[in-house]
mmCIF file of C-alpha atoms in Angstrom:
data_model
loop_
_atom_site.group_PDB
_atom_site.id
_atom_site.type_symbol
_atom_site.label_atom_id
_atom_site.label_comp_id
_atom_site.label_asym_id
_atom_site.label_seq_id
_atom_site.Cartn_x
_atom_site.Cartn_y
_atom_site.Cartn_z
ATOM 1 C CA MET U 1 0.160 -0.226 -0.156
ATOM 2 C CA SER U 2 1.302 3.411 -1.110
ATOM 3 C CA ALA U 3 0.950 6.298 1.387
ATOM 4 C CA GLY U 4 -1.601 8.060 -0.219
ATOM 5 C CA GLN U 5 -3.561 4.919 -0.178
ATOM 6 C CA VAL U 6 -3.154 4.360 3.386
ATOM 7 C CA LEU U 7 -4.120 7.980 4.434
ATOM 8 C CA ASP U 8 -7.217 7.756 1.908
ATOM 9 C CA ARG U 9 -8.662 4.645 3.461
ATOM 10 C CA ALA U 10 -7.646 6.267 6.974
ATOM 11 C CA SER U 11 -9.516 9.250 5.910
ATOM 12 C CA GLY U 12 -12.610 7.172 4.596
ATOM 13 C CA ALA U 13 -12.522 5.418 8.026
ATOM 14 C CA TYR U 14 -12.699 8.377 10.198
ATOM 15 C CA LEU U 15 -14.859 10.478 7.859
ATOM 16 C CA GLY U 16 -16.931 7.850 7.459
ATOM 17 C CA PHE U 17 -17.545 7.205 11.268
ATOM 18 C CA ALA U 18 -18.598 10.969 11.722
ATOM 19 C CA CYS U 19 -20.878 10.667 8.643
ATOM 20 C CA GLY U 20 -22.268 7.620 10.126
ATOM 21 C CA ASP U 21 -22.647 9.139 13.680
ATOM 22 C CA ALA U 22 -24.294 12.430 11.984
ATOM 23 C CA LEU U 23 -26.690 10.153 9.776
ATOM 24 C CA GLY U 24 -27.663 7.689 12.611
ATOM 25 C CA ALA U 25 -28.628 9.858 15.385
ATOM 26 C CA THR U 26 -31.712 11.237 13.560
ATOM 27 C CA VAL U 27 -33.157 8.040 14.090
ATOM 28 C CA GLU U 28 -31.735 6.636 17.321
ATOM 29 C CA PHE U 29 -33.814 4.853 19.660
ATOM 30 C CA MET U 30 -36.586 4.320 16.576
ATOM 31 C CA THR U 31 -37.729 1.173 15.426
ATOM 32 C CA PRO U 32 -37.283 0.133 11.711
ATOM 33 C CA LYS U 33 -41.059 0.459 11.197
ATOM 34 C CA GLN U 34 -41.202 4.319 12.665
ATOM 35 C CA ILE U 35 -38.299 5.207 10.847
ATOM 36 C CA GLN U 36 -40.008 3.797 7.546
ATOM 37 C CA LYS U 37 -43.290 5.868 8.313
ATOM 38 C CA ARG U 38 -41.438 8.679 9.082
ATOM 39 C CA TYR U 39 -38.744 9.052 6.489
ATOM 40 C CA GLY U 40 -39.353 5.932 3.974
ATOM 41 C CA VAL U 41 -35.943 5.269 4.178
ATOM 42 C CA HIS U 42 -33.630 7.554 5.884
ATOM 43 C CA GLN U 43 -30.667 8.728 3.651
ATOM 44 C CA ASP U 44 -29.815 12.216 4.473
ATOM 45 C CA ILE U 45 -28.120 14.011 7.002
ATOM 46 C CA ILE U 46 -31.003 16.274 8.458
ATOM 47 C CA GLY U 47 -30.070 16.687 12.039
ATOM 48 C CA GLY U 48 -33.127 16.276 14.498
ATOM 49 C CA GLY U 49 -33.961 13.221 16.355
ATOM 50 C CA TRP U 50 -34.536 12.973 20.034
ATOM 51 C CA LEU U 51 -31.668 15.121 20.597
ATOM 52 C CA GLY U 52 -32.782 18.039 18.410
ATOM 53 C CA LEU U 53 -29.564 18.075 16.633
ATOM 54 C CA GLU U 54 -28.277 20.561 13.744
ATOM 55 C CA ALA U 55 -27.880 18.947 10.392
ATOM 56 C CA GLY U 56 -24.702 17.712 10.288
ATOM 57 C CA GLN U 57 -23.851 17.624 14.303
ATOM 58 C CA VAL U 58 -22.316 14.601 15.611
ATOM 59 C CA THR U 59 -22.614 13.004 19.012
ATOM 60 C CA ASP U 60 -20.714 11.277 21.818
ATOM 61 C CA ASP U 61 -19.291 8.986 19.613
ATOM 62 C CA THR U 62 -17.370 11.475 17.257
ATOM 63 C CA GLN U 63 -16.473 13.638 20.166
ATOM 64 C CA MET U 64 -14.887 11.085 22.259
ATOM 65 C CA SER U 65 -12.811 10.165 19.307
ATOM 66 C CA LEU U 66 -11.548 13.219 18.936
ATOM 67 C CA ALA U 67 -10.517 13.552 22.583
ATOM 68 C CA VAL U 68 -8.511 10.169 22.509
ATOM 69 C CA GLY U 69 -7.045 11.481 19.022
ATOM 70 C CA GLN U 70 -6.073 14.763 20.512
ATOM 71 C CA ALA U 71 -4.446 13.212 23.684
ATOM 72 C CA ILE U 72 -2.192 10.934 21.390
ATOM 73 C CA ILE U 73 -0.832 13.877 19.262
ATOM 74 C CA ASP U 74 -0.755 16.550 22.369
ATOM 75 C CA ASN U 75 1.737 14.107 23.882
ATOM 76 C CA GLN U 76 3.309 12.454 20.667
ATOM 77 C CA GLY U 77 2.519 9.179 22.590
ATOM 78 C CA TRP U 78 0.250 7.199 24.618
ATOM 79 C CA ASN U 79 -1.108 8.900 27.765
ATOM 80 C CA ILE U 80 -3.762 7.320 29.469
ATOM 81 C CA GLN U 81 -4.156 10.040 32.104
ATOM 82 C CA ALA U 82 -3.910 12.853 29.093
ATOM 83 C CA VAL U 83 -6.808 10.645 27.415
ATOM 84 C CA ALA U 84 -8.819 10.597 30.779
ATOM 85 C CA ASP U 85 -8.251 14.187 31.385
ATOM 86 C CA ASN U 86 -9.854 15.001 27.529
ATOM 87 C CA PHE U 87 -12.733 12.834 28.786
ATOM 88 C CA VAL U 88 -13.329 14.767 31.671
ATOM 89 C CA ALA U 89 -13.031 18.159 29.786
ATOM 90 C CA TRP U 90 -15.536 16.956 27.049
ATOM 91 C CA LEU U 91 -17.800 15.829 30.254
ATOM 92 C CA GLU U 92 -17.755 19.188 31.787
ATOM 93 C CA SER U 93 -18.422 20.983 28.182
ATOM 94 C CA ASP U 94 -22.054 20.069 28.260
ATOM 95 C CA PRO U 95 -22.306 17.670 25.149
ATOM 96 C CA PRO U 96 -25.594 16.751 23.603
ATOM 97 C CA ASP U 97 -25.401 13.085 24.893
ATOM 98 C CA ILE U 98 -23.565 10.752 27.268
ATOM 99 C CA GLY U 99 -24.014 7.215 27.814
ATOM 100 C CA ASN U 100 -24.597 6.368 31.757
ATOM 101 C CA THR U 101 -21.492 4.239 31.834
ATOM 102 C CA CYS U 102 -19.282 6.773 30.038
ATOM 103 C CA ARG U 103 -20.666 9.204 32.478
ATOM 104 C CA ARG U 104 -20.000 6.821 35.265
ATOM 105 C CA GLY U 105 -16.416 5.737 34.433
ATOM 106 C CA ILE U 106 -15.280 9.646 33.590
ATOM 107 C CA MET U 107 -16.567 10.706 36.945
ATOM 108 C CA ARG U 108 -14.950 8.039 38.780
ATOM 109 C CA TYR U 109 -11.638 8.767 37.182
ATOM 110 C CA ARG U 110 -12.470 12.854 37.893
ATOM 111 C CA ASP U 111 -13.354 12.222 41.652
ATOM 112 C CA SER U 112 -10.871 9.442 42.571
ATOM 113 C CA GLY U 113 -7.906 9.457 39.879
ATOM 114 C CA GLU U 114 -8.991 6.014 39.099
ATOM 115 C CA LEU U 115 -8.176 5.146 35.752
ATOM 116 C CA PHE U 116 -10.184 1.807 35.766
ATOM 117 C CA GLY U 117 -13.144 0.488 37.522
ATOM 118 C CA PRO U 118 -13.748 -3.226 38.553
ATOM 119 C CA PRO U 119 -15.480 -5.720 35.939
ATOM 120 C CA ARG U 120 -18.967 -4.845 35.906
ATOM 121 C CA ASP U 121 -21.935 -6.964 34.309
ATOM 122 C CA ASP U 122 -23.593 -3.692 33.214
ATOM 123 C CA ASP U 123 -20.340 -2.479 31.387
ATOM 124 C CA ALA U 124 -20.964 -4.477 28.508
ATOM 125 C CA GLY U 125 -22.025 -1.322 26.351
ATOM 126 C CA ASN U 126 -20.635 -0.093 23.080
ATOM 127 C CA GLY U 127 -19.011 3.221 24.355
ATOM 128 C CA ALA U 128 -15.472 1.974 24.620
ATOM 129 C CA CYS U 129 -15.646 0.092 21.068
ATOM 130 C CA MET U 130 -17.329 3.480 19.467
ATOM 131 C CA ARG U 131 -14.030 5.876 20.440
ATOM 132 C CA ASN U 132 -11.477 3.253 19.331
ATOM 133 C CA LEU U 133 -10.500 4.494 15.998
ATOM 134 C CA PRO U 134 -7.711 6.742 16.751
ATOM 135 C CA VAL U 135 -5.871 4.092 18.562
ATOM 136 C CA VAL U 136 -6.057 2.027 15.444
ATOM 137 C CA LEU U 137 -5.097 4.892 13.264
ATOM 138 C CA SER U 138 -1.641 5.415 15.519
ATOM 139 C CA THR U 139 -0.873 1.902 15.377
ATOM 140 C CA LEU U 140 -1.227 0.677 11.936
ATOM 141 C CA ASN U 141 2.190 -1.218 12.454
ATOM 142 C CA ARG U 142 2.380 -2.012 16.362
ATOM 143 C CA PRO U 143 -0.341 -4.396 17.118
ATOM 144 C CA ASP U 144 1.428 -4.951 20.564
ATOM 145 C CA CYS U 145 0.477 -1.412 21.242
ATOM 146 C CA PHE U 146 -2.785 -1.392 19.540
ATOM 147 C CA SER U 147 -3.918 -4.163 22.145
ATOM 148 C CA VAL U 148 -2.640 -2.409 25.225
ATOM 149 C CA TRP U 149 -3.868 1.305 24.446
ATOM 150 C CA SER U 150 -7.219 -0.137 23.245
ATOM 151 C CA LEU U 151 -8.013 -1.923 26.357
ATOM 152 C CA GLN U 152 -6.351 1.074 28.709
ATOM 153 C CA GLN U 153 -8.620 3.572 26.858
ATOM 154 C CA SER U 154 -11.847 1.088 27.115
ATOM 155 C CA ARG U 155 -11.486 0.036 30.795
ATOM 156 C CA ILE U 156 -11.603 3.828 32.353
ATOM 157 C CA THR U 157 -15.447 3.447 31.335
ATOM 158 C CA HIS U 158 -16.068 -0.204 30.193
ATOM 159 C CA ASN U 159 -14.195 -3.115 32.253
ATOM 160 C CA HIS U 160 -15.929 -6.068 30.627
ATOM 161 C CA PRO U 161 -14.495 -9.087 28.278
ATOM 162 C CA LEU U 162 -17.274 -8.869 25.556
ATOM 163 C CA SER U 163 -16.681 -4.939 25.376
ATOM 164 C CA ASN U 164 -12.848 -5.567 25.157
ATOM 165 C CA ALA U 165 -13.212 -8.364 22.865
ATOM 166 C CA ALA U 166 -15.200 -6.507 20.576
ATOM 167 C CA THR U 167 -13.055 -3.360 20.481
ATOM 168 C CA LEU U 168 -10.173 -5.120 19.783
ATOM 169 C CA THR U 169 -12.104 -7.077 16.958
ATOM 170 C CA LEU U 170 -13.288 -4.102 15.106
ATOM 171 C CA GLY U 171 -10.142 -2.356 15.677
ATOM 172 C CA ARG U 172 -8.183 -5.353 13.867
ATOM 173 C CA ILE U 173 -10.432 -5.120 11.012
ATOM 174 C CA VAL U 174 -10.117 -1.526 10.117
ATOM 175 C CA ASN U 175 -6.197 -2.238 10.358
ATOM 176 C CA HIS U 176 -6.453 -4.913 7.886
ATOM 177 C CA LEU U 177 -8.868 -2.690 5.487
ATOM 178 C CA ILE U 178 -6.401 0.336 5.925
ATOM 179 C CA ASN U 179 -3.484 -1.649 5.034
ATOM 180 C CA GLY U 180 -5.215 -3.275 2.077
ATOM 181 C CA GLN U 181 -5.720 -6.759 3.029
ATOM 182 C CA ASP U 182 -9.059 -8.650 1.413
ATOM 183 C CA MET U 183 -12.469 -9.115 2.858
ATOM 184 C CA ASP U 184 -10.985 -12.795 4.051
ATOM 185 C CA ALA U 185 -8.710 -11.290 6.601
ATOM 186 C CA CYS U 186 -11.814 -9.464 8.009
ATOM 187 C CA GLN U 187 -14.248 -12.259 8.010
ATOM 188 C CA GLN U 188 -11.519 -14.369 9.990
ATOM 189 C CA GLU U 189 -11.466 -11.750 12.956
ATOM 190 C CA ALA U 190 -15.172 -11.869 12.948
ATOM 191 C CA GLU U 191 -14.790 -15.353 13.057
ATOM 192 C CA ARG U 192 -12.190 -15.528 15.781
ATOM 193 C CA LEU U 193 -14.511 -13.491 17.975
ATOM 194 C CA ILE U 194 -17.579 -15.693 17.592
ATOM 195 C CA GLY U 195 -15.170 -18.952 18.331
ATOM 196 C CA GLN U 196 -14.279 -16.910 21.775
ATOM 197 C CA TYR U 197 -17.725 -15.593 22.297
ATOM 198 C CA GLY U 198 -20.630 -17.355 20.756
ATOM 199 C CA GLU U 199 -22.869 -14.801 21.340
ATOM 200 C CA PHE U 200 -21.378 -12.343 18.782
ATOM 201 C CA ALA U 201 -22.617 -14.628 16.079
ATOM 202 C CA TYR U 202 -24.660 -12.572 13.284
ATOM 203 C CA ARG U 203 -25.724 -15.481 11.124
ATOM 204 C CA PRO U 204 -29.005 -15.236 10.804
ATOM 205 C CA TYR U 205 -29.045 -11.702 11.973
ATOM 206 C CA SER U 206 -31.227 -11.117 14.951
ATOM 207 C CA GLY U 207 -32.346 -7.385 13.957
ATOM 208 C CA LYS U 208 -31.271 -6.120 17.222
ATOM 209 C CA ALA U 209 -29.262 -2.759 17.235
ATOM 210 C CA SER U 210 -29.215 -1.333 20.856
ATOM 211 C CA GLY U 211 -26.318 -0.222 22.585
ATOM 212 C CA TYR U 212 -25.559 -3.650 24.043
ATOM 213 C CA ILE U 213 -22.284 -4.413 22.562
ATOM 214 C CA VAL U 214 -23.100 -7.813 21.259
ATOM 215 C CA ASP U 215 -26.156 -6.354 19.328
ATOM 216 C CA THR U 216 -24.010 -3.363 17.852
ATOM 217 C CA VAL U 217 -21.458 -5.496 16.726
ATOM 218 C CA GLN U 218 -23.834 -8.005 15.059
ATOM 219 C CA THR U 219 -25.563 -5.123 13.447
ATOM 220 C CA VAL U 220 -22.412 -3.729 12.071
ATOM 221 C CA LEU U 221 -20.773 -6.960 11.046
ATOM 222 C CA HIS U 222 -24.219 -7.981 9.163
ATOM 223 C CA TYR U 223 -24.563 -4.837 7.350
ATOM 224 C CA PHE U 224 -20.789 -4.632 6.595
ATOM 225 C CA PHE U 225 -20.240 -7.903 5.044
ATOM 226 C CA SER U 226 -23.787 -8.027 2.834
ATOM 227 C CA THR U 227 -23.522 -4.815 1.426
ATOM 228 C CA ASP U 228 -21.222 -3.485 -1.652
ATOM 229 C CA SER U 229 -20.802 -0.018 -1.518
ATOM 230 C CA PHE U 230 -20.110 2.585 1.091
ATOM 231 C CA GLU U 231 -23.588 4.424 0.820
ATOM 232 C CA SER U 232 -25.738 1.141 0.847
ATOM 233 C CA CYS U 233 -23.823 -0.067 4.161
ATOM 234 C CA LEU U 234 -24.697 2.840 5.887
ATOM 235 C CA VAL U 235 -28.163 3.197 4.987
ATOM 236 C CA ALA U 236 -29.002 -0.111 5.793
ATOM 237 C CA THR U 237 -27.428 -0.067 9.067
ATOM 238 C CA VAL U 238 -28.870 3.330 10.268
ATOM 239 C CA ASN U 239 -32.403 2.220 8.983
ATOM 240 C CA GLN U 240 -32.352 -0.955 11.657
ATOM 241 C CA GLY U 241 -32.754 2.175 14.210
ATOM 242 C CA GLY U 242 -31.750 1.254 17.905
ATOM 243 C CA ASP U 243 -28.608 2.903 18.784
ATOM 244 C CA ALA U 244 -28.536 3.882 15.328
ATOM 245 C CA ASP U 245 -25.675 6.887 15.793
ATOM 246 C CA THR U 246 -22.918 4.299 17.133
ATOM 247 C CA THR U 247 -24.079 1.472 14.837
ATOM 248 C CA GLY U 248 -24.087 4.249 11.739
ATOM 249 C CA ALA U 249 -20.395 5.352 13.127
ATOM 250 C CA LEU U 250 -18.860 1.712 13.426
ATOM 251 C CA ALA U 251 -20.347 0.666 10.216
ATOM 252 C CA GLY U 252 -19.246 3.630 8.598
ATOM 253 C CA MET U 253 -15.614 3.078 10.023
ATOM 254 C CA LEU U 254 -15.492 -0.057 8.471
ATOM 255 C CA ALA U 255 -16.955 0.859 4.870
ATOM 256 C CA GLY U 256 -14.799 4.108 4.879
ATOM 257 C CA ALA U 257 -11.780 1.937 5.516
ATOM 258 C CA LYS U 258 -12.831 -0.561 2.694
ATOM 259 C CA TYR U 259 -13.948 1.901 0.036
ATOM 260 C CA GLY U 260 -11.775 4.568 0.838
ATOM 261 C CA VAL U 261 -12.705 8.679 1.219
ATOM 262 C CA GLN U 262 -13.720 9.361 -2.599
ATOM 263 C CA GLN U 263 -16.778 6.502 -1.864
ATOM 264 C CA ILE U 264 -18.354 8.580 0.572
ATOM 265 C CA PRO U 265 -21.278 10.475 -0.477
ATOM 266 C CA GLU U 266 -20.619 14.288 -1.363
ATOM 267 C CA ARG U 267 -24.048 14.994 -0.011
ATOM 268 C CA TRP U 268 -22.844 13.745 3.560
ATOM 269 C CA LEU U 269 -19.323 15.297 3.703
ATOM 270 C CA ARG U 270 -20.827 18.613 2.404
ATOM 271 C CA GLN U 271 -23.856 18.564 5.342
ATOM 272 C CA LEU U 272 -21.358 17.352 7.923
ATOM 273 C CA ASP U 273 -20.479 20.080 10.660
ATOM 274 C CA GLN U 274 -17.122 21.494 8.882
ATOM 275 C CA GLN U 275 -15.475 22.307 12.056
ATOM 276 C CA ILE U 276 -15.684 18.374 12.890
ATOM 277 C CA ALA U 277 -14.553 17.145 9.120
ATOM 278 C CA VAL U 278 -11.235 19.458 9.626
ATOM 279 C CA GLN U 279 -10.218 18.420 12.577
ATOM 280 C CA ILE U 280 -10.836 14.984 11.451
ATOM 281 C CA ARG U 281 -8.665 15.247 8.553
ATOM 282 C CA GLN U 282 -6.054 16.926 10.595
ATOM 283 C CA GLN U 283 -6.035 14.199 13.216
ATOM 284 C CA THR U 284 -5.808 11.318 10.736
ATOM 285 C CA ALA U 285 -2.861 12.964 8.909
ATOM 286 C CA GLU U 286 -0.998 13.393 12.343
ATOM 287 C CA LEU U 287 -2.000 10.009 13.827
ATOM 288 C CA ILE U 288 -0.751 8.175 10.871
ATOM 289 C CA ARG U 289 2.456 10.434 10.630
ATOM 290 C CA PHE U 290 2.869 9.414 14.175
ATOM 291 C CA GLY U 291 2.333 6.037 13.667
ATOM 292 C CA GLU U 292 5.095 5.821 11.226
ATOM 293 C CA SER U 293 7.606 7.057 13.937
ATOM 294 C CA LEU U 294 6.699 4.510 16.475
#
């Protein structure tokens, strides 16, 4: 893979992630039937939804990812305390949305300095998995760093074996795609996850798209492997409803890494909050550059 191709796919992953977040937020917590009744097929970034967003505005998925990426860039390396500090600053900025598990973990760090909590059964949400892309981009050639950093950032809020396994698996799939590997390598990662934790099996697809990490990953893998373009993957995913900003973001991440930034519909990139788009392009280039020096 040339440096240009790597940057194209990495930018596709990060911008695709943000587009999926902005597209999915409109229909978050709706059922497929409710979406169909209201929008027919939801395929444009129009804002609204239960959060009453502006068109192109993103949610916690993209904001927390940017917080992780900025900590890596500012420290020119991994500093878990800097990541946690960025989460605290984000929490205190009055974001439009924050999940209960994320809030609990960030407040624990803020109040006690603890960087991870004890394992908890109710930590099996998708909040750690959804913000790990900057770790992937900064460790493309260092699988050892990828695993350690991913688990450290995850456990600030989500200390659960299912969350950990899913975060690592989706990160490895993105790495394979950015590095130009084929879909067989991606399927093997998914099979490895299912071999470890059978509940992630996504064939036949159950149709659940909640914030529970198992439902999230089943939805994302089902639509990623059964569609043949960036747009079809994202539209199918968010029209499943449920935790649609996060399933949309993660599906956009995988599809963007596979198809590259050129395949993201221009109307979505145009509609995306332009300040966020600029930040993402800058972070992507800097994270890749940092990763090359590792």
